[in-house]
Tab-separated table of C-alpha atoms in Angstrom:
chain	number	residue	atom	x	y	z
A	1	UNK	CA	158.164	-33.932	-222.506
A	2	UNK	CA	157.656	-34.305	-218.806
A	3	UNK	CA	155.318	-33.058	-216.134
A	4	UNK	CA	155.236	-29.795	-214.256
A	5	UNK	CA	156.427	-30.004	-210.678
A	6	UNK	CA	155.590	-27.710	-207.768
A	7	UNK	CA	156.255	-27.699	-204.031
A	8	UNK	CA	153.625	-26.466	-201.620
A	9	UNK	CA	154.121	-25.508	-197.994
A	10	UNK	CA	151.430	-26.884	-195.642
A	11	UNK	CA	149.237	-24.254	-194.023
A	12	UNK	CA	148.015	-24.132	-190.413
A	13	UNK	CA	150.838	-26.255	-189.041
A	14	UNK	CA	152.418	-25.239	-185.714
A	15	UNK	CA	155.941	-26.434	-184.999
A	16	UNK	CA	157.069	-26.877	-181.394
A	17	UNK	CA	160.570	-26.136	-182.544
A	18	UNK	CA	161.526	-23.687	-185.229
A	19	UNK	CA	163.000	-25.670	-188.096
A	20	UNK	CA	166.342	-24.772	-189.563
A	21	UNK	CA	165.931	-22.606	-192.680
A	22	UNK	CA	169.292	-23.744	-193.860
A	23	UNK	CA	168.232	-27.383	-193.741
A	24	UNK	CA	164.924	-26.752	-195.553
A	25	UNK	CA	166.535	-24.718	-198.313
A	26	UNK	CA	169.214	-27.333	-198.829
A	27	UNK	CA	166.646	-30.148	-199.013
A	28	UNK	CA	164.392	-28.224	-201.398
A	29	UNK	CA	167.294	-27.398	-203.689
A	30	UNK	CA	168.413	-31.016	-203.767
A	31	UNK	CA	164.899	-32.264	-204.556
A	32	UNK	CA	164.503	-29.766	-207.392
A	33	UNK	CA	167.909	-30.640	-208.791
A	34	UNK	CA	167.160	-34.374	-208.652
A	35	UNK	CA	163.809	-33.903	-210.394
A	36	UNK	CA	165.389	-31.875	-213.183
A	37	UNK	CA	168.146	-34.452	-213.588
A	38	UNK	CA	165.509	-37.191	-213.678
A	39	UNK	CA	163.579	-35.536	-216.512
A	40	UNK	CA	166.720	-34.846	-218.523
A	41	UNK	CA	167.998	-38.390	-218.032
A	42	UNK	CA	164.665	-39.943	-218.989
A	43	UNK	CA	164.455	-37.922	-222.198
A	44	UNK	CA	168.060	-38.739	-223.105
A	45	UNK	CA	167.471	-42.425	-222.356
A	46	UNK	CA	164.487	-42.653	-224.699
A	47	UNK	CA	166.412	-41.092	-227.568
A	48	UNK	CA	169.440	-43.280	-226.872
A	49	UNK	CA	167.228	-46.356	-227.041
A	50	UNK	CA	165.727	-45.159	-230.323
A	51	UNK	CA	169.108	-44.670	-231.960
A	52	UNK	CA	170.293	-47.972	-230.501
A	53	UNK	CA	167.303	-49.773	-232.007
A	54	UNK	CA	168.007	-48.248	-235.413
A	55	UNK	CA	171.661	-49.288	-235.131
A	56	UNK	CA	170.615	-52.787	-234.089
A	57	UNK	CA	168.451	-53.250	-237.149
A	58	UNK	CA	171.165	-51.981	-239.477
A	59	UNK	CA	173.437	-54.620	-237.928
A	60	UNK	CA	170.736	-57.209	-238.527
A	61	UNK	CA	170.522	-56.335	-242.225
A	62	UNK	CA	174.287	-56.642	-242.558
A	63	UNK	CA	174.777	-59.816	-240.509
A	64	UNK	CA	171.441	-61.570	-241.008
A	65	UNK	CA	170.634	-62.126	-237.340
A	66	UNK	CA	169.892	-60.343	-234.117
A	67	UNK	CA	171.822	-60.866	-230.875
A	68	UNK	CA	170.316	-63.751	-228.922
A	69	UNK	CA	170.374	-61.734	-225.710
A	70	UNK	CA	168.325	-58.885	-227.151
A	71	UNK	CA	166.182	-57.154	-224.553
A	72	UNK	CA	163.203	-56.326	-226.744
A	73	UNK	CA	161.487	-54.167	-224.181
A	74	UNK	CA	164.281	-51.585	-224.104
A	75	UNK	CA	165.970	-51.975	-227.512
A	76	UNK	CA	169.742	-52.223	-227.071
A	77	UNK	CA	171.770	-51.907	-223.900
A	78	UNK	CA	175.293	-50.664	-224.494
A	79	UNK	CA	178.007	-52.019	-222.180
A	80	UNK	CA	179.440	-49.467	-219.783
A	81	UNK	CA	182.443	-49.426	-217.496
A	82	UNK	CA	180.732	-47.010	-215.122
A	83	UNK	CA	178.687	-48.140	-212.152
A	84	UNK	CA	175.095	-48.946	-213.180
A	85	UNK	CA	172.542	-46.212	-212.590
A	86	UNK	CA	169.096	-46.808	-211.202
A	87	UNK	CA	166.758	-45.848	-214.010
A	88	UNK	CA	163.997	-43.407	-213.085
A	89	UNK	CA	160.388	-43.924	-213.982
A	90	UNK	CA	159.423	-42.111	-217.151
A	91	UNK	CA	157.754	-38.754	-216.778
A	92	UNK	CA	156.112	-39.013	-220.196
A	93	UNK	CA	152.375	-38.426	-220.261
A	94	UNK	CA	151.966	-40.786	-223.250
A	95	UNK	CA	149.902	-43.850	-222.467
A	96	UNK	CA	152.148	-46.884	-222.021
A	97	UNK	CA	151.472	-50.175	-223.702
A	98	UNK	CA	151.238	-53.226	-221.500
A	99	UNK	CA	153.579	-54.909	-223.941
A	100	UNK	CA	156.477	-52.717	-222.786
A	101	UNK	CA	157.104	-55.267	-220.063
A	102	UNK	CA	158.765	-58.669	-220.256
A	103	UNK	CA	158.029	-60.721	-223.368
A	104	UNK	CA	159.360	-63.987	-221.993
A	105	UNK	CA	156.230	-65.553	-220.517
A	106	UNK	CA	153.808	-64.759	-223.394
A	107	UNK	CA	156.406	-65.903	-225.929
A	108	UNK	CA	156.858	-69.174	-224.087
A	109	UNK	CA	153.102	-69.725	-224.227
A	110	UNK	CA	153.010	-69.075	-227.982
A	111	UNK	CA	155.979	-71.391	-228.602
A	112	UNK	CA	154.840	-74.149	-226.246
A	113	UNK	CA	153.036	-76.336	-228.789
A	114	UNK	CA	154.418	-74.731	-231.944
A	115	UNK	CA	155.586	-77.148	-234.624
A	116	UNK	CA	156.704	-75.485	-237.829
A	117	UNK	CA	158.075	-78.615	-239.497
A	118	UNK	CA	154.761	-79.683	-241.008
A	119	UNK	CA	153.724	-76.229	-242.232
A	120	UNK	CA	153.483	-75.251	-245.889
A	121	UNK	CA	156.123	-72.586	-245.228
A	122	UNK	CA	157.803	-71.015	-242.217
A	123	UNK	CA	159.286	-68.115	-244.201
A	124	UNK	CA	157.849	-64.651	-243.533
A	125	UNK	CA	158.545	-61.600	-245.699
A	126	UNK	CA	157.582	-58.357	-243.950
A	127	UNK	CA	156.694	-55.280	-246.010
A	128	UNK	CA	156.688	-51.890	-244.306
A	129	UNK	CA	154.224	-49.056	-244.873
A	130	UNK	CA	154.639	-45.590	-246.334
A	131	UNK	CA	157.444	-43.629	-244.710
A	132	UNK	CA	158.573	-46.622	-242.659
A	133	UNK	CA	161.409	-49.041	-243.348
A	134	UNK	CA	162.412	-52.574	-242.447
A	135	UNK	CA	163.548	-51.150	-239.096
A	136	UNK	CA	159.954	-50.932	-237.854
A	137	UNK	CA	159.724	-54.744	-237.703
A	138	UNK	CA	162.659	-55.272	-235.343
A	139	UNK	CA	160.513	-56.667	-232.508
A	140	UNK	CA	158.431	-58.836	-234.839
A	141	UNK	CA	161.572	-60.206	-236.494
A	142	UNK	CA	163.092	-61.223	-233.190
A	143	UNK	CA	159.879	-62.810	-231.907
A	144	UNK	CA	159.319	-64.813	-235.101
A	145	UNK	CA	162.944	-65.952	-235.331
A	146	UNK	CA	162.881	-67.063	-231.705
A	147	UNK	CA	159.805	-69.119	-232.584
A	148	UNK	CA	161.764	-70.861	-235.337
A	149	UNK	CA	160.629	-68.906	-238.393
A	150	UNK	CA	162.771	-67.550	-241.173
A	151	UNK	CA	162.154	-63.825	-241.626
A	152	UNK	CA	163.049	-61.256	-244.280
A	153	UNK	CA	162.130	-57.605	-243.773
A	154	UNK	CA	162.547	-55.596	-246.937
A	155	UNK	CA	163.437	-51.941	-247.444
A	156	UNK	CA	161.394	-50.824	-250.436
A	157	UNK	CA	163.066	-48.409	-252.868
A	158	UNK	CA	163.915	-45.093	-251.211
A	159	UNK	CA	162.915	-46.399	-247.772
A	160	UNK	CA	164.850	-47.288	-244.637
A	161	UNK	CA	168.523	-47.551	-245.549
A	162	UNK	CA	167.831	-48.084	-249.270
A	163	UNK	CA	169.916	-45.426	-251.000
A	164	UNK	CA	167.576	-44.587	-253.896
A	165	UNK	CA	166.150	-41.064	-253.992
A	166	UNK	CA	162.468	-41.192	-253.037
A	167	UNK	CA	161.655	-38.270	-255.338
A	168	UNK	CA	162.942	-40.210	-258.352
A	169	UNK	CA	160.500	-43.113	-258.009
A	170	UNK	CA	157.974	-42.993	-260.855
A	171	UNK	CA	156.040	-46.281	-260.571
A	172	UNK	CA	154.874	-48.950	-258.167
A	173	UNK	CA	157.046	-51.508	-259.993
A	174	UNK	CA	160.126	-49.409	-259.252
A	175	UNK	CA	159.116	-48.943	-255.619
A	176	UNK	CA	158.563	-52.668	-254.941
A	177	UNK	CA	161.610	-53.941	-256.853
A	178	UNK	CA	163.470	-54.974	-253.661
A	179	UNK	CA	160.439	-57.147	-252.840
A	180	UNK	CA	160.125	-58.657	-256.313
A	181	UNK	CA	163.861	-59.438	-256.185
A	182	UNK	CA	163.279	-61.586	-253.090
A	183	UNK	CA	160.409	-63.500	-254.698
A	184	UNK	CA	162.265	-64.015	-257.972
A	185	UNK	CA	165.137	-65.674	-256.098
A	186	UNK	CA	162.918	-68.266	-254.411
A	187	UNK	CA	163.558	-71.829	-255.477
A	188	UNK	CA	161.092	-74.054	-257.305
A	189	UNK	CA	158.155	-74.894	-255.056
A	190	UNK	CA	159.353	-72.503	-252.349
A	191	UNK	CA	156.696	-70.247	-250.845
A	192	UNK	CA	156.552	-67.354	-248.387
A	193	UNK	CA	153.993	-65.667	-246.174
A	194	UNK	CA	153.757	-61.988	-247.090
A	195	UNK	CA	152.751	-59.490	-244.394
A	196	UNK	CA	152.230	-55.872	-245.403
A	197	UNK	CA	151.481	-52.819	-243.277
A	198	UNK	CA	149.773	-49.581	-244.371
A	199	UNK	CA	150.778	-48.735	-247.976
A	200	UNK	CA	152.720	-51.999	-247.929
A	201	UNK	CA	149.347	-53.677	-248.492
A	202	UNK	CA	149.213	-52.254	-252.021
A	203	UNK	CA	152.731	-53.578	-252.601
A	204	UNK	CA	151.696	-57.023	-251.383
A	205	UNK	CA	148.686	-57.004	-253.739
A	206	UNK	CA	150.922	-55.993	-256.634
A	207	UNK	CA	153.282	-58.949	-256.173
A	208	UNK	CA	150.376	-61.331	-255.521
A	209	UNK	CA	149.362	-60.684	-259.118
A	210	UNK	CA	152.927	-61.349	-260.334
A	211	UNK	CA	153.940	-64.346	-258.185
A	212	UNK	CA	150.795	-66.165	-256.985
A	213	UNK	CA	152.498	-69.574	-256.902
A	214	UNK	CA	155.226	-68.276	-254.577
A	215	UNK	CA	152.911	-66.822	-251.928
A	216	UNK	CA	151.303	-69.151	-249.407
A	217	UNK	CA	149.325	-66.447	-247.583
A	218	UNK	CA	149.054	-62.671	-247.718
A	219	UNK	CA	148.447	-60.785	-244.476
A	220	UNK	CA	147.243	-57.184	-244.480
A	221	UNK	CA	148.082	-55.422	-241.204
A	222	UNK	CA	146.079	-52.188	-240.989
A	223	UNK	CA	146.950	-52.076	-244.662
A	224	UNK	CA	145.585	-50.899	-247.988
A	225	UNK	CA	143.691	-53.962	-249.211
A	226	UNK	CA	142.638	-52.655	-252.601
A	227	UNK	CA	140.253	-53.826	-255.286
A	228	UNK	CA	141.085	-54.052	-258.985
A	229	UNK	CA	141.290	-50.605	-260.560
A	230	UNK	CA	141.785	-48.877	-257.208
A	231	UNK	CA	144.800	-46.893	-255.988
A	232	UNK	CA	145.925	-46.249	-252.425
A	233	UNK	CA	144.962	-42.615	-252.934
A	234	UNK	CA	141.436	-43.740	-253.860
A	235	UNK	CA	141.239	-45.722	-250.644
A	236	UNK	CA	142.521	-42.921	-248.419
A	237	UNK	CA	140.250	-40.404	-250.192
A	238	UNK	CA	137.241	-42.245	-248.786
A	239	UNK	CA	137.980	-40.672	-245.423
A	240	UNK	CA	138.554	-37.131	-246.737
A	241	UNK	CA	137.134	-34.659	-244.260
A	242	UNK	CA	137.063	-37.221	-241.459
A	243	UNK	CA	140.795	-37.207	-240.812
A	244	UNK	CA	141.892	-33.585	-240.666
A	245	UNK	CA	144.966	-34.473	-238.623
A	246	UNK	CA	146.353	-36.655	-241.404
A	247	UNK	CA	145.782	-33.922	-243.974
A	248	UNK	CA	147.543	-31.386	-241.771
A	249	UNK	CA	150.500	-33.722	-241.319
A	250	UNK	CA	151.052	-34.247	-245.054
A	251	UNK	CA	153.602	-32.047	-246.798
A	252	UNK	CA	153.915	-32.476	-250.573
A	253	UNK	CA	157.369	-32.260	-252.138
A	254	UNK	CA	157.844	-30.839	-255.655
A	255	UNK	CA	161.392	-31.544	-256.782
A	256	UNK	CA	160.377	-31.116	-260.448
A	257	UNK	CA	158.776	-27.739	-259.801
A	258	UNK	CA	155.404	-26.575	-258.504
A	259	UNK	CA	153.961	-26.745	-262.042
A	260	UNK	CA	154.517	-30.537	-262.022
A	261	UNK	CA	152.842	-33.254	-259.902
A	262	UNK	CA	154.271	-33.894	-256.433
A	263	UNK	CA	157.200	-36.297	-256.259
A	264	UNK	CA	156.805	-37.360	-252.628
A	265	UNK	CA	154.816	-36.867	-249.443
A	266	UNK	CA	156.600	-35.988	-246.226
A	267	UNK	CA	154.984	-36.137	-242.797
A	268	UNK	CA	155.109	-33.579	-240.008
A	269	UNK	CA	157.030	-35.426	-237.321
A	270	UNK	CA	155.179	-33.731	-234.474
A	271	UNK	CA	151.691	-34.481	-235.806
A	272	UNK	CA	152.380	-38.136	-236.644
A	273	UNK	CA	152.770	-38.837	-232.940
A	274	UNK	CA	149.029	-38.420	-232.521
A	275	UNK	CA	147.662	-40.224	-235.568
A	276	UNK	CA	150.244	-42.986	-236.114
A	277	UNK	CA	151.600	-43.717	-232.633
A	278	UNK	CA	148.824	-42.727	-230.221
A	279	UNK	CA	149.240	-45.992	-228.259
A	280	UNK	CA	152.945	-46.686	-228.817
A	281	UNK	CA	155.740	-46.365	-226.216
A	282	UNK	CA	157.737	-43.146	-226.318
A	283	UNK	CA	160.988	-44.874	-227.250
A	284	UNK	CA	159.378	-46.410	-230.348
A	285	UNK	CA	158.012	-43.009	-231.352
A	286	UNK	CA	161.499	-41.548	-230.984
A	287	UNK	CA	162.903	-44.352	-233.160
A	288	UNK	CA	160.321	-43.591	-235.851
A	289	UNK	CA	160.904	-39.845	-235.818
A	290	UNK	CA	164.611	-40.301	-236.556
A	291	UNK	CA	164.070	-43.064	-239.139
A	292	UNK	CA	161.011	-42.210	-241.256
A	293	UNK	CA	161.497	-40.962	-244.830
A	294	UNK	CA	159.186	-39.347	-247.417
A	295	UNK	CA	156.670	-41.498	-249.308
A	296	UNK	CA	157.001	-41.594	-253.129
A	297	UNK	CA	153.904	-40.060	-254.702
A	298	UNK	CA	153.640	-41.949	-258.022
A	299	UNK	CA	153.072	-45.404	-256.467
A	300	UNK	CA	150.340	-43.971	-254.215
A	301	UNK	CA	148.235	-42.840	-257.193
A	302	UNK	CA	148.863	-45.925	-259.354
A	303	UNK	CA	145.769	-48.073	-259.863
A	304	UNK	CA	146.220	-51.814	-259.442
A	305	UNK	CA	145.349	-54.377	-262.069
A	306	UNK	CA	144.315	-57.519	-260.194
A	307	UNK	CA	142.872	-60.741	-261.609
A	308	UNK	CA	140.952	-63.591	-260.031
A	309	UNK	CA	143.338	-66.074	-261.664
A	310	UNK	CA	146.469	-64.690	-259.989
A	311	UNK	CA	145.684	-62.280	-257.141
A	312	UNK	CA	142.428	-64.065	-256.393
A	313	UNK	CA	144.028	-67.481	-255.827
A	314	UNK	CA	146.220	-66.311	-252.922
A	315	UNK	CA	144.722	-66.671	-249.443
A	316	UNK	CA	144.247	-63.295	-247.780
A	317	UNK	CA	143.957	-62.387	-244.095
A	318	UNK	CA	143.343	-58.997	-242.512
A	319	UNK	CA	144.552	-57.798	-239.104
A	320	UNK	CA	142.622	-54.757	-237.929
A	321	UNK	CA	143.700	-52.155	-235.383
A	322	UNK	CA	141.018	-50.840	-233.047
A	323	UNK	CA	142.590	-47.529	-231.991
A	324	UNK	CA	143.956	-46.599	-235.401
A	325	UNK	CA	143.736	-42.883	-236.188
A	326	UNK	CA	145.439	-43.162	-239.598
A	327	UNK	CA	143.144	-45.834	-241.089
A	328	UNK	CA	140.089	-45.689	-238.827
A	329	UNK	CA	138.053	-48.807	-238.062
A	330	UNK	CA	135.252	-47.654	-240.381
A	331	UNK	CA	137.656	-47.510	-243.334
A	332	UNK	CA	139.166	-50.873	-242.424
A	333	UNK	CA	135.715	-52.414	-242.299
A	334	UNK	CA	134.882	-50.860	-245.654
A	335	UNK	CA	137.910	-52.543	-247.252
A	336	UNK	CA	136.997	-55.836	-245.583
A	337	UNK	CA	133.406	-55.699	-246.848
A	338	UNK	CA	134.389	-54.560	-250.353
A	339	UNK	CA	137.148	-57.113	-250.826
A	340	UNK	CA	136.495	-59.859	-248.233
A	341	UNK	CA	139.533	-61.818	-246.995
A	342	UNK	CA	139.408	-65.394	-245.763
A	343	UNK	CA	139.582	-64.348	-242.121
A	344	UNK	CA	139.753	-61.137	-240.051
A	345	UNK	CA	141.594	-60.634	-236.758
A	346	UNK	CA	141.410	-57.555	-234.524
A	347	UNK	CA	144.118	-56.138	-232.287
A	348	UNK	CA	142.391	-54.437	-229.388
A	349	UNK	CA	144.122	-51.331	-228.106
A	350	UNK	CA	146.473	-51.086	-231.089
A	351	UNK	CA	147.255	-47.871	-232.923
A	352	UNK	CA	148.378	-47.793	-236.563
A	353	UNK	CA	151.733	-49.321	-235.594
A	354	UNK	CA	150.894	-52.661	-233.915
A	355	UNK	CA	154.520	-53.818	-234.158
A	356	UNK	CA	155.171	-51.103	-231.540
A	357	UNK	CA	151.928	-50.827	-229.566
A	358	UNK	CA	150.979	-54.551	-229.500
A	359	UNK	CA	154.012	-56.596	-230.617
A	360	UNK	CA	153.124	-59.721	-228.621
A	361	UNK	CA	149.514	-59.816	-229.800
A	362	UNK	CA	150.597	-59.218	-233.392
A	363	UNK	CA	153.140	-62.026	-233.127
A	364	UNK	CA	150.520	-64.405	-231.761
A	365	UNK	CA	148.171	-63.687	-234.680
A	366	UNK	CA	150.946	-64.051	-237.264
A	367	UNK	CA	151.833	-67.443	-235.796
A	368	UNK	CA	148.160	-68.460	-235.764
A	369	UNK	CA	147.710	-67.537	-239.420
A	370	UNK	CA	150.897	-69.358	-240.415
A	371	UNK	CA	149.554	-72.560	-238.840
A	372	UNK	CA	146.260	-72.545	-240.775
A	373	UNK	CA	146.605	-75.643	-243.001
A	374	UNK	CA	146.408	-75.446	-246.794
A	375	UNK	CA	142.994	-75.773	-248.338
A	376	UNK	CA	142.224	-79.197	-249.730
A	377	UNK	CA	141.749	-79.088	-253.502
């Protein structure tokens, strides 16, 4: 991380007075030292913010709420007794998202005329994608809660801080059990809005078939929106040969022996930076690299059984991501055309992780979808 620095002496300059070598050497040494300290501090700051964000979300899962004074643009700020330091500008070469700046004004605009009292439901359940956990939604959770929504972000089995061994998961039903537990506990007539990302889309489809009367809307965010008889592996196989980076990043795990099918898929942490987080801020990438876990293999190859009576009666919406290198636009459009949702929204400039690269825009779309009135029977 960081840029290369070099000092050049101007040529062809005549001094009327010979400068002090001692002064020049001292100044040059100080500048070099400051630059090195700046790079080291910036790198340490990003990783501190990543760990702080992970800690914050673990606190949220335990206590059920986030601190009201959360600074979403920089994760968590720890109190310090030392004098405050002036933070240097980052030396990272990664493209910065415009959403790294203050969220206050856009959020005020979204909330200005928002009235959730007359909505069918104001309860969101967020479902993470493969390798992710509930932690990835920390910005979305805070934005939605500040807008007055109730939000649950689930850790699927073997994901996030869920203690189950990923390699022991043998079915999609086992993987999504934490999600089905939430839906089973809903009261009579109570509904939720499900939002799934990546492989979480297959999980959302699975529970749509099981609990259609408990789901007001289903939102697929750069997610696997599958047809009946299709698996997530079938969907991803459509881009075989066109996404070499993803194939290089995948590492199959064989805890039952090489003569048995894989038990999980791990991802090369260095390569995922380029195909999952190519537009995300560096601190969010750092958070992901210390938090991501392997993806259970059995649920990925399981084909879904979906009916028009159950799955088909739930309203579906798709949020596409324009700069997505994991599920390219062509593959997203193929899913949309094969299994058309009610409405499609596009996040311009978003990579595969819009909750990091475009959190404000994602929040605005989620709010817009939640306010679409029920269809008249």
